[in-house]
Amino acid sequence: MSYIHRTIADLARSSPAQALFYQAVEEVLESLEPLLESDPIYRQNAIIERIVEPERQILFRVPWVDDEGQVRVNKGYRMEFNSALGPYKGGLRFHGSVNAGIIKFLGFEQIFKNALTGLAIGGAKGGANFDPKGRSDREIMRFCQSFMTELYRHIGPTIDVPAGDIGVGAREIGYLFGQYKRLTRRYDGVLTGKGLLWGGSYGRREATGYGCVYFAQNMLLGRGETIEGKTCLVSGAGNVAIYTIEKLYQFGARPITCSDSTGTLYDPHGIDLDALKRIKEEQRLSLREYLKEFPKAEFVPLEAYPEDGHAVWRFPGQVAFPCATQNELTEADARHLLANGCSCVSEGANMPSTPTAVELFVRERILYGPGKAANAGGVATSQLEMSQNAGMQQWSFEQVDQRLQGIMLDIYRRCSETAAEFGQPGNLVLGANIAGFRRVADAMLQQGVV
Ligand code: NDP
């Protein structure tokens, strides 16, 4: 049995039933093979065995009372994975599907993503199996207050700084921050994605989506093209998808799809951004609503999806941006994308493409930006928010956006140069994993066995 498969088998024994976590680990370890062979120091010091184990796993009960007076209980998580490069940093996800395996996969990915930004941030992730959908504002506030009543004792501006993710946006960060402040009497930069009136950074809301488009543009420029005039497929209709679409319009591209948990929307004229923001950000309704205003658009409900994949990837487009959730782009989807002339994929979501879809993209040598590189603009801008908070400053939108563009270019270069160094030019999966790993692993070596 190979070293990698032995590691996965050990994980499956010691941390059972965490399939998404093993998937994330396998993808990283496979890319690391050339590095582990050329430099034995990492294996000699058990860096792999240490890096797959979170430094600390916090699991807690989140009791709260719904609007009918009924007591509800959810499971809360914070996985503090790795602090070699800086304070733990990574989002909170509130979604019915959340479990320890999902949070561990996200936390593990976060270590390498954060390392790739070149900034001083460690990796973590957290959340709860709570679904804000259909809950009143007051229920969400009570849930967030209960969640923070446990979490506050584990976090701090130089210890662990959570942010948003699926189901955690500006509203939830506000309630979480309010409770933190009440419990600690401290006005700390302990969360990022805060409101602009109370310590937030300009550009943080837009950063993941904008960054993902900057990454695609960098990949295309490397091939002597630009994104201008290209037809684009986007999945998701949340924070990342909306600001991906906004930046695509600014760059003169035409995004023709988006999707949510009810189905896929296709508008050949381009998705109307104002309508999308109104339906998803303000009203929090299904994308189906879009048809009321634009009856010529098409909506494919979830029930009508192909058995082997997702409707969104079956429309023809030149560049694809998966921005919803994990494993939302299958091998069959990848084949359709390629057959329809798609030659660039930039991942806004975390691990949205299945392993066999990724294999196909790499084998066919299309421009493929894995999530840990392409969506790192969000966490990078969160770190800029931390810097502003520490210096009691607020930078302008233009300043933040300039920094974001520079960081995305650096990440692209770091991945490309590392891929070339290991004899696989253009393989950004290998480049991202090795470049991210090497930075964390070298810091771990220098800090001793801790
Ligand atoms: P949001 O909650 O704002 O939006 C998520 C979108 O994806 C919604 O449209 C939601 O549909 C849809 N969705 C979520 N889960 C599913 C599912 N199981 N099946 C179908 N559709 C689903 O989250 P974000 O936009 O913040 O996050 C999207 C992705 O980007 C995630 O993978 C996240 O980890 C990643 N990411 C986010 C960052 C950020 O800064 N926010 C940073 C880096 C990565 P509906 O509207 O119906 O709920």
Coordinates of C-alpha atoms and ligand atoms in Angstrom, one line a residue:
M1 CA 0.0 0.0 0.0
S2 CA 1.4 3.4 -0.9
Y3 CA 2.2 6.0 1.7
I4 CA -0.8 8.1 0.7
H5 CA -3.3 5.3 0.8
R6 CA -2.0 4.1 4.1
T7 CA -2.5 7.7 5.5
I8 CA -6.1 7.7 4.2
A9 CA -6.8 4.3 5.6
D10 CA -5.4 5.4 9.0
L11 CA -7.7 8.5 8.9
A12 CA -10.7 6.4 7.9
R13 CA -10.0 4.2 11.0
S14 CA -9.3 7.0 13.5
S15 CA -11.9 9.5 12.1
P16 CA -14.7 7.3 10.6
A17 CA -17.4 8.4 8.2
Q18 CA -15.8 11.6 7.0
A19 CA -15.7 10.9 3.2
L20 CA -15.4 14.6 2.1
F21 CA -12.4 15.0 4.5
Y22 CA -10.6 12.0 3.0
Q23 CA -11.4 13.3 -0.5
A24 CA -9.7 16.7 0.3
V25 CA -6.7 14.9 1.9
E26 CA -6.2 12.5 -1.0
E27 CA -6.3 15.3 -3.5
V28 CA -3.6 17.2 -1.7
L29 CA -1.4 14.2 -0.8
E30 CA -1.4 13.0 -4.4
S31 CA 0.0 16.3 -5.6
L32 CA 2.6 16.3 -2.9
E33 CA 4.3 13.0 -4.1
P34 CA 7.0 14.7 -6.2
L35 CA 7.9 17.0 -3.2
L36 CA 7.9 14.2 -0.7
E37 CA 10.2 12.2 -2.9
S38 CA 12.6 15.0 -3.6
D39 CA 12.8 16.2 0.0
P40 CA 12.6 13.5 2.7
I41 CA 12.7 16.1 5.5
Y42 CA 8.8 16.3 5.5
R43 CA 8.3 12.6 6.0
Q44 CA 11.2 12.3 8.5
N45 CA 9.4 14.8 10.7
A46 CA 5.9 13.3 10.3
I47 CA 4.6 16.6 8.8
I48 CA 1.8 14.7 6.9
E49 CA 0.7 12.8 10.0
R50 CA 0.6 16.1 11.9
I51 CA -1.0 18.3 9.2
V52 CA -4.0 16.0 8.7
E53 CA -4.9 16.2 12.4
P54 CA -6.5 19.4 13.6
E55 CA -4.6 21.1 16.4
R56 CA -7.9 21.4 18.3
Q57 CA -11.5 20.3 17.6
I58 CA -14.3 22.1 19.4
L59 CA -17.7 20.5 19.4
F60 CA -20.6 22.1 21.3
R61 CA -24.3 22.1 21.9
V62 CA -26.3 25.1 20.6
P63 CA -29.7 25.3 22.3
W64 CA -32.2 28.1 21.3
V65 CA -35.9 28.8 21.4
D66 CA -37.9 29.2 18.2
D67 CA -40.7 31.6 17.5
E68 CA -43.3 29.1 18.8
G69 CA -41.5 28.8 22.1
Q70 CA -40.1 25.3 21.3
V71 CA -36.6 24.5 22.4
R72 CA -34.3 23.5 19.5
V73 CA -30.8 22.0 19.7
N74 CA -28.1 22.1 17.0
K75 CA -24.5 21.0 16.8
G76 CA -21.8 23.6 16.8
Y77 CA -18.2 23.1 15.5
R78 CA -14.9 25.0 15.3
M79 CA -12.0 23.0 13.9
E80 CA -8.7 24.9 14.6
F81 CA -6.6 23.0 12.1
N82 CA -3.2 24.7 11.8
S83 CA -1.6 27.8 13.4
A84 CA 1.9 27.5 11.9
L85 CA 1.6 30.7 9.8
G86 CA -0.7 32.8 12.0
P87 CA -3.9 33.0 14.0
Y88 CA -6.6 30.5 12.9
K89 CA -8.7 31.9 10.1
G90 CA -11.6 30.5 8.2
G91 CA -15.4 30.8 7.8
L92 CA -18.5 29.5 9.6
R93 CA -21.0 27.5 7.7
F94 CA -24.7 27.3 8.8
H95 CA -26.4 24.6 6.7
G96 CA -28.5 21.5 7.4
S97 CA -25.8 19.2 5.9
V98 CA -23.0 20.4 8.2
N99 CA -21.2 17.6 10.2
A100 CA -17.7 17.1 11.5
G101 CA -16.4 15.6 8.2
I102 CA -17.6 18.7 6.2
I103 CA -16.0 21.1 8.6
K104 CA -12.8 19.1 8.6
F105 CA -12.6 19.1 4.8
L106 CA -13.1 22.8 4.7
G107 CA -10.6 23.4 7.5
F108 CA -8.0 21.3 5.8
E109 CA -8.4 23.1 2.5
Q110 CA -8.2 26.4 4.3
I111 CA -4.7 25.7 5.6
F112 CA -3.2 25.6 2.1
K113 CA -5.5 28.4 0.7
N114 CA -4.4 30.7 3.5
A115 CA -0.7 29.8 2.9
L116 CA -1.0 30.6 -0.8
T117 CA -2.1 34.2 0.0
G118 CA 1.3 34.8 1.4
L119 CA -0.3 36.4 4.5
A120 CA 0.1 35.5 8.1
I121 CA -3.0 33.3 8.7
G122 CA -3.5 29.8 9.9
G123 CA -6.4 27.5 8.9
A124 CA -9.7 26.8 10.6
K125 CA -13.4 26.3 9.8
G126 CA -16.6 26.1 11.8
G127 CA -20.3 26.1 11.7
A128 CA -23.5 24.4 12.7
N129 CA -26.1 22.0 11.3
F130 CA -28.5 24.9 11.4
D131 CA -30.4 26.1 8.3
P132 CA -31.2 29.8 8.4
K133 CA -33.6 29.3 5.5
G134 CA -37.2 29.8 6.5
R135 CA -36.2 31.1 9.9
S136 CA -37.3 34.6 11.1
D137 CA -34.7 37.3 11.8
R138 CA -35.3 36.9 15.5
E139 CA -34.8 33.1 15.4
I140 CA -31.5 33.7 13.6
M141 CA -30.5 36.2 16.1
R142 CA -31.2 33.9 19.0
F143 CA -29.3 31.1 17.3
C144 CA -26.3 33.3 16.6
Q145 CA -26.3 34.5 20.2
S146 CA -26.4 31.0 21.6
F147 CA -23.6 29.9 19.1
M148 CA -21.4 32.7 20.2
T149 CA -22.1 32.1 23.9
E150 CA -19.9 29.0 23.6
L151 CA -17.6 30.1 20.7
Y152 CA -16.4 33.4 22.3
R153 CA -14.1 31.6 24.8
H154 CA -12.1 30.0 22.0
I155 CA -11.6 33.0 19.7
G156 CA -9.7 36.3 19.7
P157 CA -8.1 38.8 17.3
T158 CA -4.7 37.1 17.6
I159 CA -6.1 33.6 18.3
D160 CA -8.9 32.7 15.9
V161 CA -10.9 35.0 13.6
P162 CA -14.0 33.4 12.0
A163 CA -15.8 34.8 9.0
G164 CA -18.8 33.9 6.8
D165 CA -19.5 31.0 4.5
I166 CA -22.7 29.3 3.2
G167 CA -25.6 30.5 5.3
V168 CA -23.5 33.1 7.2
G169 CA -23.5 36.6 5.7
A170 CA -23.6 40.1 7.0
R171 CA -26.7 39.6 9.1
E172 CA -25.3 36.6 10.9
I173 CA -21.9 38.2 11.4
G174 CA -23.7 41.2 13.0
Y175 CA -25.6 39.1 15.5
L176 CA -22.4 37.0 16.3
F177 CA -20.3 40.2 16.8
G178 CA -23.0 41.8 19.0
Q179 CA -23.0 38.8 21.4
Y180 CA -19.2 38.6 21.4
K181 CA -19.0 42.2 22.5
R182 CA -21.7 41.8 25.1
L183 CA -19.9 38.8 26.6
T184 CA -16.4 40.1 26.6
R185 CA -16.9 43.9 26.7
R186 CA -14.3 44.1 24.0
Y187 CA -14.6 45.8 20.6
D188 CA -12.2 43.4 18.9
G189 CA -11.6 42.5 15.3
V190 CA -12.6 39.0 16.2
L191 CA -14.8 38.3 13.1
T192 CA -14.4 39.4 9.5
G193 CA -17.1 40.3 7.1
K194 CA -18.3 42.9 9.5
G195 CA -20.6 45.9 8.6
L196 CA -18.9 48.9 7.2
L197 CA -20.1 51.0 10.2
W198 CA -18.5 48.8 12.8
G199 CA -15.1 47.6 11.7
G200 CA -15.8 46.0 8.3
S201 CA -13.6 46.5 5.3
Y202 CA -14.7 47.9 2.0
G203 CA -14.4 45.2 -0.7
R204 CA -14.8 42.2 1.7
R205 CA -18.3 41.4 0.5
E206 CA -17.2 41.4 -3.2
A207 CA -13.7 39.9 -2.6
T208 CA -14.3 36.1 -3.2
G209 CA -16.3 36.6 -6.4
Y210 CA -14.1 39.4 -7.8
G211 CA -10.9 37.5 -6.8
C212 CA -12.2 34.4 -8.7
V213 CA -12.7 36.4 -11.8
Y214 CA -9.2 38.1 -11.4
F215 CA -7.8 34.6 -11.2
A216 CA -9.6 33.5 -14.4
Q217 CA -8.3 36.6 -16.1
N218 CA -4.7 35.8 -15.0
M219 CA -5.0 32.3 -16.4
L220 CA -6.4 33.6 -19.7
L221 CA -3.8 36.3 -20.0
G222 CA -1.2 33.5 -19.6
R223 CA -2.6 32.1 -22.8
G224 CA -2.7 35.5 -24.5
E225 CA -6.5 35.9 -24.1
T226 CA -8.8 37.9 -21.9
I227 CA -12.3 37.3 -20.5
E228 CA -13.9 40.2 -22.4
G229 CA -16.6 39.0 -24.7
K230 CA -16.7 35.5 -23.3
T231 CA -19.9 33.6 -22.4
C232 CA -19.7 32.4 -18.9
L233 CA -21.5 29.8 -16.8
V234 CA -21.8 30.5 -13.0
S235 CA -23.4 28.2 -10.4
G236 CA -24.7 29.4 -7.1
A237 CA -26.7 32.5 -6.3
G238 CA -25.1 33.6 -3.0
N239 CA -22.3 35.9 -2.0
V240 CA -19.6 34.3 -4.2
A241 CA -21.8 33.8 -7.3
I242 CA -23.4 37.3 -7.2
Y243 CA -20.0 39.2 -7.1
T244 CA -18.5 36.8 -9.7
I245 CA -21.3 37.9 -12.0
E246 CA -20.9 41.6 -11.1
K247 CA -17.1 41.5 -12.0
L248 CA -17.8 39.5 -15.2
Y249 CA -20.0 42.3 -16.4
Q250 CA -17.3 44.9 -15.4
F251 CA -14.9 42.9 -17.6
G252 CA -17.2 42.8 -20.6
A253 CA -18.1 39.1 -20.3
R254 CA -21.6 37.6 -20.4
P255 CA -22.7 35.4 -17.5
I256 CA -25.7 33.4 -18.7
T257 CA -26.5 31.0 -15.8
C258 CA -26.7 30.8 -12.0
S259 CA -28.3 28.3 -9.7
D260 CA -29.6 27.7 -6.1
S261 CA -30.9 24.8 -4.1
T262 CA -34.2 24.9 -6.1
G263 CA -32.7 24.8 -9.6
T264 CA -30.7 26.4 -12.5
L265 CA -31.5 29.7 -14.2
Y266 CA -30.5 30.3 -17.8
D267 CA -30.8 33.7 -19.5
P268 CA -29.1 33.8 -22.9
H269 CA -29.1 37.6 -22.8
G270 CA -27.1 37.5 -19.5
I271 CA -28.4 37.2 -16.0
D272 CA -29.9 40.5 -14.8
L273 CA -27.7 41.5 -11.9
D274 CA -30.2 43.9 -10.2
A275 CA -33.0 41.3 -10.3
L276 CA -30.6 38.6 -9.0
K277 CA -29.5 40.8 -6.0
R278 CA -33.1 41.7 -5.3
I279 CA -34.3 38.1 -5.3
K280 CA -31.4 36.5 -3.5
E281 CA -29.9 39.2 -1.2
E282 CA -33.0 41.1 -0.3
Q283 CA -36.0 38.8 -0.6
R284 CA -34.1 35.5 -0.1
L285 CA -36.5 33.7 -2.5
S286 CA -36.0 30.9 -5.1
L287 CA -34.4 31.8 -8.5
R288 CA -37.7 30.7 -10.0
E289 CA -39.0 34.3 -9.1
Y290 CA -36.8 35.7 -11.9
L291 CA -39.2 34.3 -14.5
K292 CA -41.9 36.7 -13.3
E293 CA -39.8 39.6 -14.6
F294 CA -38.0 37.8 -17.4
P295 CA -40.5 35.2 -18.8
K296 CA -38.1 34.4 -21.7
A297 CA -35.4 33.0 -19.3
E298 CA -35.4 29.3 -18.6
F299 CA -35.6 27.7 -15.2
V300 CA -34.6 24.0 -14.7
P301 CA -35.9 22.7 -11.4
L302 CA -33.8 20.4 -9.3
E303 CA -36.1 17.4 -10.1
A304 CA -35.3 17.8 -13.8
Y305 CA -31.5 17.7 -13.4
P306 CA -29.6 14.9 -15.3
E307 CA -29.0 11.8 -13.2
D308 CA -25.2 12.1 -13.6
G309 CA -24.8 15.8 -12.8
H310 CA -26.1 19.3 -12.8
A311 CA -28.1 21.3 -15.3
V312 CA -26.0 24.4 -15.1
W313 CA -23.0 22.7 -16.8
R314 CA -25.0 21.5 -19.7
F315 CA -25.4 25.0 -21.3
P316 CA -22.7 26.0 -23.7
G317 CA -20.1 28.5 -22.3
Q318 CA -16.4 29.3 -22.6
V319 CA -15.5 29.9 -19.0
A320 CA -17.1 28.1 -16.0
F321 CA -17.3 29.4 -12.4
P322 CA -18.6 26.8 -9.9
C323 CA -19.7 29.0 -6.9
A324 CA -22.2 27.0 -5.0
T325 CA -21.0 24.0 -3.0
Q326 CA -18.7 20.9 -2.9
N327 CA -19.0 18.1 -5.6
E328 CA -21.4 20.1 -7.7
L329 CA -19.5 19.5 -11.0
T330 CA -19.2 15.8 -11.9
E331 CA -17.1 13.9 -14.5
A332 CA -20.2 13.8 -16.8
D333 CA -20.6 17.6 -16.3
A334 CA -16.9 18.1 -17.1
R335 CA -17.3 16.1 -20.3
H336 CA -20.2 18.3 -21.4
L337 CA -18.3 21.4 -20.6
L338 CA -15.3 20.3 -22.7
A339 CA -17.6 19.1 -25.6
N340 CA -19.3 22.5 -25.6
G341 CA -16.0 24.4 -25.9
C342 CA -15.3 25.4 -22.3
S343 CA -11.6 25.9 -21.9
C344 CA -11.3 27.6 -18.5
V345 CA -12.7 26.8 -15.0
S346 CA -12.1 29.0 -12.0
E347 CA -13.6 27.7 -8.7
G348 CA -15.3 30.1 -6.4
A349 CA -16.6 27.3 -4.2
N350 CA -14.6 24.9 -2.1
M351 CA -13.9 21.6 -3.8
P352 CA -16.8 22.0 -6.3
S353 CA -15.4 19.5 -8.9
T354 CA -15.3 15.8 -8.1
P355 CA -11.9 14.1 -8.3
T356 CA -12.6 12.5 -11.7
A357 CA -13.7 15.9 -13.1
V358 CA -10.5 17.5 -11.9
E359 CA -8.5 14.6 -13.4
L360 CA -10.2 15.3 -16.8
F361 CA -9.5 19.0 -16.7
V362 CA -5.8 18.4 -15.9
R363 CA -5.5 15.7 -18.5
E364 CA -7.1 17.8 -21.2
R365 CA -4.8 20.7 -20.1
I366 CA -7.5 23.3 -20.0
L367 CA -7.0 26.4 -17.7
Y368 CA -8.2 25.0 -14.3
G369 CA -7.9 27.1 -11.2
P370 CA -8.7 25.0 -8.1
G371 CA -10.7 26.6 -5.3
K372 CA -7.9 26.9 -2.8
A373 CA -6.2 29.3 -5.3
A374 CA -9.1 30.8 -7.2
N375 CA -11.3 31.7 -4.2
A376 CA -8.6 32.8 -1.8
G377 CA -9.5 36.5 -2.4
G378 CA -12.1 36.2 0.3
V379 CA -9.8 35.1 3.1
A380 CA -7.0 37.4 1.8
T381 CA -9.4 40.4 2.1
S382 CA -10.4 39.2 5.5
Q383 CA -6.8 39.4 6.5
L384 CA -6.8 43.0 5.2
E385 CA -9.8 43.6 7.4
M386 CA -7.8 42.3 10.4
S387 CA -4.9 44.6 9.5
Q388 CA -7.3 47.6 9.3
N389 CA -8.9 46.7 12.7
A390 CA -5.4 46.3 14.3
G391 CA -4.4 49.8 13.0
M392 CA -7.8 51.3 13.8
Q393 CA -8.1 52.3 10.2
Q394 CA -10.5 51.9 7.3
W395 CA -9.1 51.9 3.8
S396 CA -11.0 52.9 0.7
F397 CA -12.6 50.4 -1.7
E398 CA -10.0 51.2 -4.3
Q399 CA -7.1 50.5 -1.9
V400 CA -8.5 47.2 -0.9
D401 CA -9.3 46.2 -4.5
Q402 CA -5.8 47.1 -5.6
R403 CA -4.4 44.8 -2.9
L404 CA -6.8 42.1 -3.9
Q405 CA -5.7 42.2 -7.5
G406 CA -2.1 42.1 -6.5
I407 CA -2.7 39.1 -4.2
M408 CA -4.6 37.1 -6.8
L409 CA -1.8 37.7 -9.3
D410 CA 0.8 36.6 -6.7
I411 CA -1.2 33.4 -6.0
Y412 CA -1.5 32.7 -9.8
R413 CA 2.3 33.2 -10.2
R414 CA 3.1 31.1 -7.2
C415 CA 1.0 28.2 -8.4
S416 CA 2.3 28.4 -12.0
E417 CA 6.0 28.7 -11.0
T418 CA 5.7 25.8 -8.6
A419 CA 4.0 23.6 -11.3
A420 CA 6.8 24.4 -13.7
E421 CA 9.5 23.7 -11.0
F422 CA 8.1 20.2 -10.7
G423 CA 8.0 19.6 -14.4
Q424 CA 4.2 20.0 -14.9
P425 CA 3.7 23.5 -16.3
G426 CA 0.1 24.6 -16.3
N427 CA -1.0 22.1 -13.7
L428 CA -2.3 24.5 -11.1
V429 CA -3.6 21.7 -8.9
L430 CA -0.1 20.5 -8.3
G431 CA 1.2 24.0 -8.1
A432 CA -1.3 25.2 -5.5
N433 CA -1.0 22.1 -3.3
I434 CA 2.8 22.1 -3.3
A435 CA 3.3 25.9 -2.9
G436 CA 0.7 26.0 -0.1
F437 CA 2.0 22.9 1.7
R438 CA 5.7 23.9 1.5
R439 CA 5.0 27.3 3.2
V440 CA 3.1 25.7 6.1
A441 CA 5.4 22.7 6.4
D442 CA 8.5 24.8 6.5
A443 CA 7.0 26.9 9.3
M444 CA 6.1 23.7 11.2
L445 CA 9.6 22.4 10.9
Q446 CA 11.0 25.6 12.3
Q447 CA 8.6 25.6 15.2
G448 CA 9.5 22.1 16.4
V449 CA 7.2 19.2 17.3
V450 CA 4.1 21.0 18.6
Ligands
NDP1 P1 -24.1 31.6 0.2 O1 -24.8 31.0 1.4 O2 -24.1 33.1 0.1 O3 -24.6 31.0 -1.1 C1 -24.6 29.6 -1.4 C2 -25.3 29.4 -2.7 O4 -25.2 28.1 -3.1 C3 -26.8 29.7 -2.6 O5 -27.3 30.1 -3.8 C4 -27.3 28.3 -2.3 O6 -28.7 28.1 -2.7 C5 -26.4 27.4 -3.1 N1 -26.2 26.1 -2.4 C6 -25.7 25.9 -1.2 N2 -25.7 24.6 -0.9 C7 -26.2 24.0 -1.9 C8 -26.5 22.6 -2.2 N3 -26.2 21.6 -1.3 N4 -27.2 22.4 -3.4 C9 -27.5 23.4 -4.2 N5 -27.2 24.7 -4.0 C10 -26.6 25.0 -2.9 O7 -22.6 31.0 0.3 P2 -21.3 31.6 -0.4 O8 -21.6 32.2 -1.7 O9 -20.6 32.4 0.6 O10 -20.4 30.3 -0.6 C11 -20.5 29.5 -1.8 C12 -19.2 28.6 -1.9 O11 -18.1 29.4 -1.9 C13 -19.0 27.6 -0.7 O12 -18.4 26.5 -1.3 C14 -18.1 28.3 0.2 O13 -17.4 27.4 1.0 C15 -17.2 29.0 -0.8 N6 -16.4 30.2 -0.4 C16 -17.0 31.2 0.2 C17 -16.3 32.3 0.6 C18 -16.9 33.6 1.1 O14 -16.2 34.6 1.2 N7 -18.2 33.7 1.3 C19 -14.8 32.3 0.5 C20 -14.2 31.1 -0.2 C21 -15.0 30.1 -0.5 P3 -29.9 28.8 -1.8 O15 -29.9 30.2 -2.2 O16 -31.1 28.1 -2.3 O17 -29.6 28.5 -0.4

